[in-house]
Structure formats: structure tokens, C-alpha cells
Short mmCIF file of C-alpha atoms in Angstrom, two decimals:
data_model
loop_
_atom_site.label_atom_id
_atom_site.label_comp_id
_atom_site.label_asym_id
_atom_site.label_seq_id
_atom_site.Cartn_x
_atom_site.Cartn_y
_atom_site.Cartn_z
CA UNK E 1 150.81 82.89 31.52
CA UNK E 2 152.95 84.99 33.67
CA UNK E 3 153.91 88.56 33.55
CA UNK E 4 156.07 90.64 35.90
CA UNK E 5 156.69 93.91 36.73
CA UNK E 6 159.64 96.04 38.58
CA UNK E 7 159.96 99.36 39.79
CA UNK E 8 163.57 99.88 40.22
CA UNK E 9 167.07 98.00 38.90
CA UNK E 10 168.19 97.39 35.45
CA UNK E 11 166.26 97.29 32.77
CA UNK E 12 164.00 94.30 31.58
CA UNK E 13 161.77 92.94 29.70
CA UNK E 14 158.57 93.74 30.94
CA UNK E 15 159.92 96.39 33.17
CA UNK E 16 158.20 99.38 34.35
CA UNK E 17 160.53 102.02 35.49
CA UNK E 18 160.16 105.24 37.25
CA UNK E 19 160.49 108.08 33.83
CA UNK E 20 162.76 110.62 34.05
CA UNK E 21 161.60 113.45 35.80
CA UNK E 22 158.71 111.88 37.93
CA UNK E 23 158.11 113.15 41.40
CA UNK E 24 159.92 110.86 44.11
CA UNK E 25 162.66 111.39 46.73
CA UNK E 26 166.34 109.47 46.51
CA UNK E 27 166.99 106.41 48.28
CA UNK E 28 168.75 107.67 51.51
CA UNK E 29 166.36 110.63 51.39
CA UNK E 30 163.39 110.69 53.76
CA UNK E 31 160.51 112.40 52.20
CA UNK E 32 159.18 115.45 54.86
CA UNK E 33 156.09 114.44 56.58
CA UNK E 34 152.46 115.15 55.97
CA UNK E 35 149.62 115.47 58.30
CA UNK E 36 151.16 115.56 62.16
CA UNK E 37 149.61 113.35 64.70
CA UNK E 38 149.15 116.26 68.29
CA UNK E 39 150.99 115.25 71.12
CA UNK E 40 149.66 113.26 73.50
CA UNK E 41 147.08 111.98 71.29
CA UNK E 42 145.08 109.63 71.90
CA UNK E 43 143.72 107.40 69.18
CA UNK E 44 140.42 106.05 68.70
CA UNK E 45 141.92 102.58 66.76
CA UNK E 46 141.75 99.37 68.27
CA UNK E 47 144.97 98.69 68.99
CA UNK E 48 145.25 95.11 67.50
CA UNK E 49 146.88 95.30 64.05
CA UNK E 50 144.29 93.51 62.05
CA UNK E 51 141.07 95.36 63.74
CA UNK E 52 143.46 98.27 62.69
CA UNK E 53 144.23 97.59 59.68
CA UNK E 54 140.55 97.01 58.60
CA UNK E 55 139.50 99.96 60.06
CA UNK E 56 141.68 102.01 58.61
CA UNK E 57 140.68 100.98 54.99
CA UNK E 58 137.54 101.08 55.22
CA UNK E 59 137.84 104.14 57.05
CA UNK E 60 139.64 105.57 54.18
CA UNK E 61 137.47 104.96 51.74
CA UNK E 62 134.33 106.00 53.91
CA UNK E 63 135.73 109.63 53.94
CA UNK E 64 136.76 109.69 50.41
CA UNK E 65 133.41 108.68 49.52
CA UNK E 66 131.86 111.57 51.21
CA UNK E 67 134.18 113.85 49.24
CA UNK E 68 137.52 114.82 51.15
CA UNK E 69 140.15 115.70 49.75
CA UNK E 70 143.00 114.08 50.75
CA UNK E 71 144.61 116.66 52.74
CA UNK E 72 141.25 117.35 55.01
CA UNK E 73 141.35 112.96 55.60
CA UNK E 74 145.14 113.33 56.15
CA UNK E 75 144.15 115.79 58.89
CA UNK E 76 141.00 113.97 60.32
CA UNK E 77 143.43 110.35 60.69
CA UNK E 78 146.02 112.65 62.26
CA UNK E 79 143.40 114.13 64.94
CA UNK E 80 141.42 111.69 65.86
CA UNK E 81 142.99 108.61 65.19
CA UNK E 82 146.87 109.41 65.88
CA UNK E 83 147.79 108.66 62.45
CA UNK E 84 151.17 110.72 60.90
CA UNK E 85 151.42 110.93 57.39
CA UNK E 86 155.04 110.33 56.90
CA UNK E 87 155.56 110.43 52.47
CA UNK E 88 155.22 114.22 52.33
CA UNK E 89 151.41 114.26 51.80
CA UNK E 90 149.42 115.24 48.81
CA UNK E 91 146.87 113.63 46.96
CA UNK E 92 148.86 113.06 43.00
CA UNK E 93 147.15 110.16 41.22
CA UNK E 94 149.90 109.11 38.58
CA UNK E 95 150.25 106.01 36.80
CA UNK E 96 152.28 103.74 34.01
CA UNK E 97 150.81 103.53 31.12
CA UNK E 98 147.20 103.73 31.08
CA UNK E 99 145.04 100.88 29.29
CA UNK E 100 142.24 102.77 27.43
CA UNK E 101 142.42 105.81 29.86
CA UNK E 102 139.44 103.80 31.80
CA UNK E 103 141.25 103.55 35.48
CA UNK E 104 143.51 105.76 37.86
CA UNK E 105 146.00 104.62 40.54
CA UNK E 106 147.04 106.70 43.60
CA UNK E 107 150.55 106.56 44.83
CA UNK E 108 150.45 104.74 47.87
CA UNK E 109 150.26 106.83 50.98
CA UNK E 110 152.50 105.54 54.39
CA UNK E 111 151.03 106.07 58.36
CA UNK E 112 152.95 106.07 61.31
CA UNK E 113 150.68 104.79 64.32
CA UNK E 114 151.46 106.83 67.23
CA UNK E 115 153.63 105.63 70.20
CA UNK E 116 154.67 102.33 67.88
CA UNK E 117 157.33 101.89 65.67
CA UNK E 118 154.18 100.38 62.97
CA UNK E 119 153.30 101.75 59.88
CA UNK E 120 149.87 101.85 57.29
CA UNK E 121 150.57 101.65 53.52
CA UNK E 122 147.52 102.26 51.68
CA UNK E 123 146.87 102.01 47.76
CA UNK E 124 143.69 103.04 45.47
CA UNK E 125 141.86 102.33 42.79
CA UNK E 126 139.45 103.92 41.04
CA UNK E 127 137.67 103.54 37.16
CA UNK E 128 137.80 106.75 35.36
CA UNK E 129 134.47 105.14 33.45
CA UNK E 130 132.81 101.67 33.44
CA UNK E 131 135.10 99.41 31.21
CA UNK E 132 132.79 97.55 28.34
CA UNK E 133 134.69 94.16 28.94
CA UNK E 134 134.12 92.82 32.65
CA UNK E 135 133.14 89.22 34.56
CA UNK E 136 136.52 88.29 34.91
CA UNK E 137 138.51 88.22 38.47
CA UNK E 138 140.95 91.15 38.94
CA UNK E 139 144.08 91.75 40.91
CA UNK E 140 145.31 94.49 42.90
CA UNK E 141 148.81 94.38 45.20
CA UNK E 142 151.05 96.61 47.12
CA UNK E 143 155.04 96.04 47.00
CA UNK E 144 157.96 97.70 48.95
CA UNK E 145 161.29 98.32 47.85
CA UNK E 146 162.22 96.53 51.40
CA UNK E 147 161.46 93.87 53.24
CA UNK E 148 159.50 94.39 56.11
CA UNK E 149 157.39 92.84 58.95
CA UNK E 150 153.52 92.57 58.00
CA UNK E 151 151.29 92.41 60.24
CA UNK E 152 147.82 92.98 58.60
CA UNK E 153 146.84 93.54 55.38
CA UNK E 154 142.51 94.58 54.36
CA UNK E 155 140.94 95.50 50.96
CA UNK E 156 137.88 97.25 50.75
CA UNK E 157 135.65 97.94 47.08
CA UNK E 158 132.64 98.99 46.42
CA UNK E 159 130.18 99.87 43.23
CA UNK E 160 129.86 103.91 42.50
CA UNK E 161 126.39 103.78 43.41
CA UNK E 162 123.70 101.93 45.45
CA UNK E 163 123.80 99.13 43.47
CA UNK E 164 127.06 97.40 45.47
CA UNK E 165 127.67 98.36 49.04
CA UNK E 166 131.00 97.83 50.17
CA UNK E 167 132.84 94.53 50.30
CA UNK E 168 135.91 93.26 52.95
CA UNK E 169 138.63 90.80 52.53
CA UNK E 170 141.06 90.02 54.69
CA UNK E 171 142.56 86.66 53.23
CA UNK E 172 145.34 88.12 50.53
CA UNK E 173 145.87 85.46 47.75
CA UNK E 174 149.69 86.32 48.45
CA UNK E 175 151.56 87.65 51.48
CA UNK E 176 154.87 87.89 52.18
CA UNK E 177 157.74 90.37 53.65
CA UNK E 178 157.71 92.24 50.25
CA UNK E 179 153.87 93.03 50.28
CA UNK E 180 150.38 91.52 49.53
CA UNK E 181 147.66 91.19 46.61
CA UNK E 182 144.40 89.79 46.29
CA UNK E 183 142.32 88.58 43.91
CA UNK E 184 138.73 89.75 42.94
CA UNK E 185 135.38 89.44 41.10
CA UNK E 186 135.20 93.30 40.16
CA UNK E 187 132.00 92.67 38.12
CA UNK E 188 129.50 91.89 37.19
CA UNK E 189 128.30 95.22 35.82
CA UNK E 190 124.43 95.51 36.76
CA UNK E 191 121.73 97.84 34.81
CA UNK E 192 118.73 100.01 35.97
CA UNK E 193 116.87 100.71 33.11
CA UNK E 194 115.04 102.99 34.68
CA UNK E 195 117.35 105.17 36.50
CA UNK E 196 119.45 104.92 33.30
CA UNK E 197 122.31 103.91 35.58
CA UNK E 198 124.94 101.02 35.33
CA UNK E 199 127.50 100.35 38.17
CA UNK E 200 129.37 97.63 39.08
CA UNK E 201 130.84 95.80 42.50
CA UNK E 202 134.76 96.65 42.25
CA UNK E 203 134.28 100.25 40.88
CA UNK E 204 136.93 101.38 43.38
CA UNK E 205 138.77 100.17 46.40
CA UNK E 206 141.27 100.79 48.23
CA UNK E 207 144.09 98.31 50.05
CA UNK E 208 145.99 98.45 53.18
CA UNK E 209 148.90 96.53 54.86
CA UNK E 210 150.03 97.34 58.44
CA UNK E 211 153.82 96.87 59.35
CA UNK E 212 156.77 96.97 61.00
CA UNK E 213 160.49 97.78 60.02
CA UNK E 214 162.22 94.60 59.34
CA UNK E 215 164.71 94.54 61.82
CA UNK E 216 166.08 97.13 64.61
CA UNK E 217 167.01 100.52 63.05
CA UNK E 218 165.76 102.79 60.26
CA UNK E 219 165.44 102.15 56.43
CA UNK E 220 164.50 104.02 53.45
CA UNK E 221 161.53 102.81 51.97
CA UNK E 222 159.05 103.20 48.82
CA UNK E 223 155.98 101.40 47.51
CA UNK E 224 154.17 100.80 44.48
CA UNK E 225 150.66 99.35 43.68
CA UNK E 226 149.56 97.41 40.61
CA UNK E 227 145.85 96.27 38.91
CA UNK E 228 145.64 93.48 36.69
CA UNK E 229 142.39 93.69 34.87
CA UNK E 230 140.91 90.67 32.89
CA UNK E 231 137.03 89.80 31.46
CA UNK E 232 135.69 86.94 29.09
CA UNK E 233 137.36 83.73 29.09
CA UNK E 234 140.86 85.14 31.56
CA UNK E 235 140.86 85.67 34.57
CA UNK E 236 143.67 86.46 37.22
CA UNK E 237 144.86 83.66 38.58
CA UNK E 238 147.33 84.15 40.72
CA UNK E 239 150.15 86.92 42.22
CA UNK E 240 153.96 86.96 43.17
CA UNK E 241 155.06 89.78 45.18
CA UNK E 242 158.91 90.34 45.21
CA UNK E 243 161.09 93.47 46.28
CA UNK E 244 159.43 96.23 44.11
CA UNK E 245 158.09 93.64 42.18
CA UNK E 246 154.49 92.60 41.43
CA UNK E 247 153.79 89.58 38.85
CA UNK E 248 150.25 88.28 37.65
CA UNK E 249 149.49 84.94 36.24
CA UNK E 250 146.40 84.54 34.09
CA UNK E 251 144.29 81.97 32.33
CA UNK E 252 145.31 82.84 29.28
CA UNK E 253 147.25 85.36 26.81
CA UNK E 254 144.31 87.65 25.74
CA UNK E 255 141.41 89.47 27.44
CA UNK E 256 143.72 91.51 30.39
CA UNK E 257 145.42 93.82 31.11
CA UNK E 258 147.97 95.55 33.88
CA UNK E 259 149.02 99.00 34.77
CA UNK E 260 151.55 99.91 37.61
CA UNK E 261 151.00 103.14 40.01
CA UNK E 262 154.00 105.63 40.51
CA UNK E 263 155.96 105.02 43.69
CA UNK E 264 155.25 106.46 46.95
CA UNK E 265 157.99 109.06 48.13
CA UNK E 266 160.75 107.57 49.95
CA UNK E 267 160.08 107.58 53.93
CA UNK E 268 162.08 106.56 56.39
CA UNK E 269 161.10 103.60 58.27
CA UNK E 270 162.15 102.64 62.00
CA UNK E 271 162.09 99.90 64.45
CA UNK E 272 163.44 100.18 68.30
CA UNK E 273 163.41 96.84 69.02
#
């Protein structure tokens, strides 16, 4: 089985569409920009994409887990790692729909690196609560309303607890100049009956893709994540990623589920050369 879904353009079945009234910029409008790289900064990231890219992520996360908001991490990337936040900041988790109110979707967030015309999309996951039904492998992906040059693309997840430390990947089951997604063992959920405390390995994560402008000039752009949940006999099996488009194909028709993030603000994207 196969199921798609689109941010933007006419209606469809199986579409998800932005609703009427939901925070986002126009196309042609570039969203003002967040947390301000200092002149002359000098950044602490290796300067090969993929090292970046990882390090990033997992960077991300790292501070999250120690409790920043996302302003105060917005600031820290911008002052010691040269990082501009250029979709007008904020931290909003929004999503469409919302399977059994168990998990919440950020809007991705967009970087500018400092002195290069590349950019860091980043989307999130997290489970509001420990979902009953798990063991299957998941899906997560990031699309763009553009094309673009990747260069990089890392997902980091980890348990809420000590149970699961955190876990890399680096080899996307799908990349191509609309975005990435990978596929995951999110489970299995694991029990200390003493501590009275369940966790399990893909509690959250987060996902990053590093990239450049398609071409020479500057472009409007948006993004929008999506997790495909599944447990029992399904599993995800694999992902298409097409312009603001994200489709999951599974083992079978029951046991899964999907849900779509809101889009990032529109930022303007541009390449020198």
C-alpha cells in the first residue's frame, strides 16, 4: 500500500492542506529572521557538510534535552556556532491531524551557515505519551516546496530515559532534490518493574538536511515534515519524497498511521554561484 501526502496545490485525495488561518508567510514573502549570527563570527562546526550536518542534529537535540527553550538554542547556534535562524524563529509545535493525541511535530526550523550560501533544515519529533501499539519500523521525512541542492542529511532518536541512549543514521532510505526520509525501528518499548518506568528507543528525534539553493539566485522556500507510525504485522516500507510531497508505503492496510507537521515560514533562499 501507498499513501501520499501534499502541502500545497489543488485539492486531492489524500491531501493535507495548510487550514485557513494557520501561521505561515506568502510565497514571494521572506519570513524576518530569528536568532542573528555576530559579525565576524567564527564557528566552531567542522566545515564539511556531513560532519556538519551530524553535528548539528545531534547538537540540537543535546540542548533540547537539557531543557532550552528554543529561543535560548536559537541563540547558543547563533553565538557559538555561526548559525542564523532565517524562518522568523519561535518554537510553535503544530500539526495535521493528530492520531490519538499520542505525538507532536515541530515546524521545521531553517539555518543559514555563516560566510556560505548553505542552509540547515531541521524537523522534530516527539511522543506526547508511550503509544500501546509499537515493534513496527517508522518513518520520518522532510520535504521542500523547491528543489534544492542536498548536501547532507542526519537523524538522531533517542528513548526518554536511560533505557536508550541516542542513536545516528546517516544513510536516508530516500534522498533526492525535494528532501529525505528514513526509516526506523522506534521500539521496542522496554519495562523496569522496579523503577515503575517504561521507555522506548525512538521516543523522540530530530532530522536534519544541509543544502544549497538550487541554482544561482534567490528562491522562496518552505518545508514540511511527516511521521508514519506502524506496529504488529505493518511496517513502513518505504518513502517517496516529491515537491511538498511526502508518500509512505507499508506492508499492509491496517496497523499505521501518518500525520503531517505545519509548514515552516517561507524564507528566502540564495545561491552566488
Amino acid at each position: 500500500m501507498h499513501t501520499k501526502m501534499r502541502l500545497v496545490g489543488a485539492a486531492v485525495a489524500g491531501a493535507v492542506l495548510l487550514p485557513v488561518g494557520a501561521s505561515s508567510t506568502a510565497f514571494g514573502q521572506s519570513a524576518p529572521a530569528g536568532a542573528t549570527a555576530a559579525r565576524g563570527c567564527v564557528s566552531k562546526l567542522p566545515d564539511s557538510a556531513k560532519a556538519q550536518t551530524d553535528r548539528v542534529t545531534a547538537l540540537i537535540q543535546k540542548l533540547e534535552g537539557q531543557g532550552l527553550s528554543q529561543e535560548r538554542i536559537d541563540a547558543k547556534l547563533a553565538a557559538d556556532y555561526c548559525l542564523e535562524r532565517v524562518d522568523g524563529g519561535g518554537s510553535e509545535l503544530s500539526t495535521l491531524g493528530n492520531p490519538d493525541q499520542e505525538i507532536k511535530l515541530g515546524k521545521p526550523i531553517i539555518y543559514k551557515t555563516s560566510g556560505k550560501d548553505r542552509y540547515i533544515a531541521a524537523a522534530s519529533w516527539k511522543w506526547k505519551k508511550l503509544p500501546k501499539n509499537v515493534k513496527g519500523y517508522d518513518a520520518f521525512a522532510l520535504s521542500f516546496s523547491k528543489k534544492v541542492t542536498p548536501l547532507a542529511h542526519s537523524l538522531v532518536y533517542r528513548g526518554n530515559g536511560t533505557f536508550y541512549g541516542k542513536k545516528t543514521m546517516t544513510q536516508a532510505q530516500t534522498s533526492n532534490a525535494y528532501g529525505a526520509g528514513f526509516i526506523f525501528n522506534e521500539g521496542p518499548r522496554k519495562v523496569n518493574i522496579y523503577q515503575q518506568k517504561i521507555d522506548m528507543q525512538g521516543y523522540q528525534g530530530l532530522m536534519g538536511i544541509s543544502f544549497k539553493a538550487s541554482k544561482k539566485g534567490c528562491w522562496g522556500l518552505q518545508a514540511f515534515s511527516k511521521y508514519g507510525h506502524s506496529w504488529k504485522s505493518s511496517s513502513a516500507t518505504g518513502i517517496t519524497i516529491g515537491k511538498s510531497s511526502i508518500g509512505v508505503t507499508w506492508t499492509n492496510y491496517s496497523n499505521k498511521w501518518q500525520q503531517a507537521s505545519q509548514p515552516s515560514k517561507e524564507v528566502e533562499v540564495c545561491r552566488r554561484g
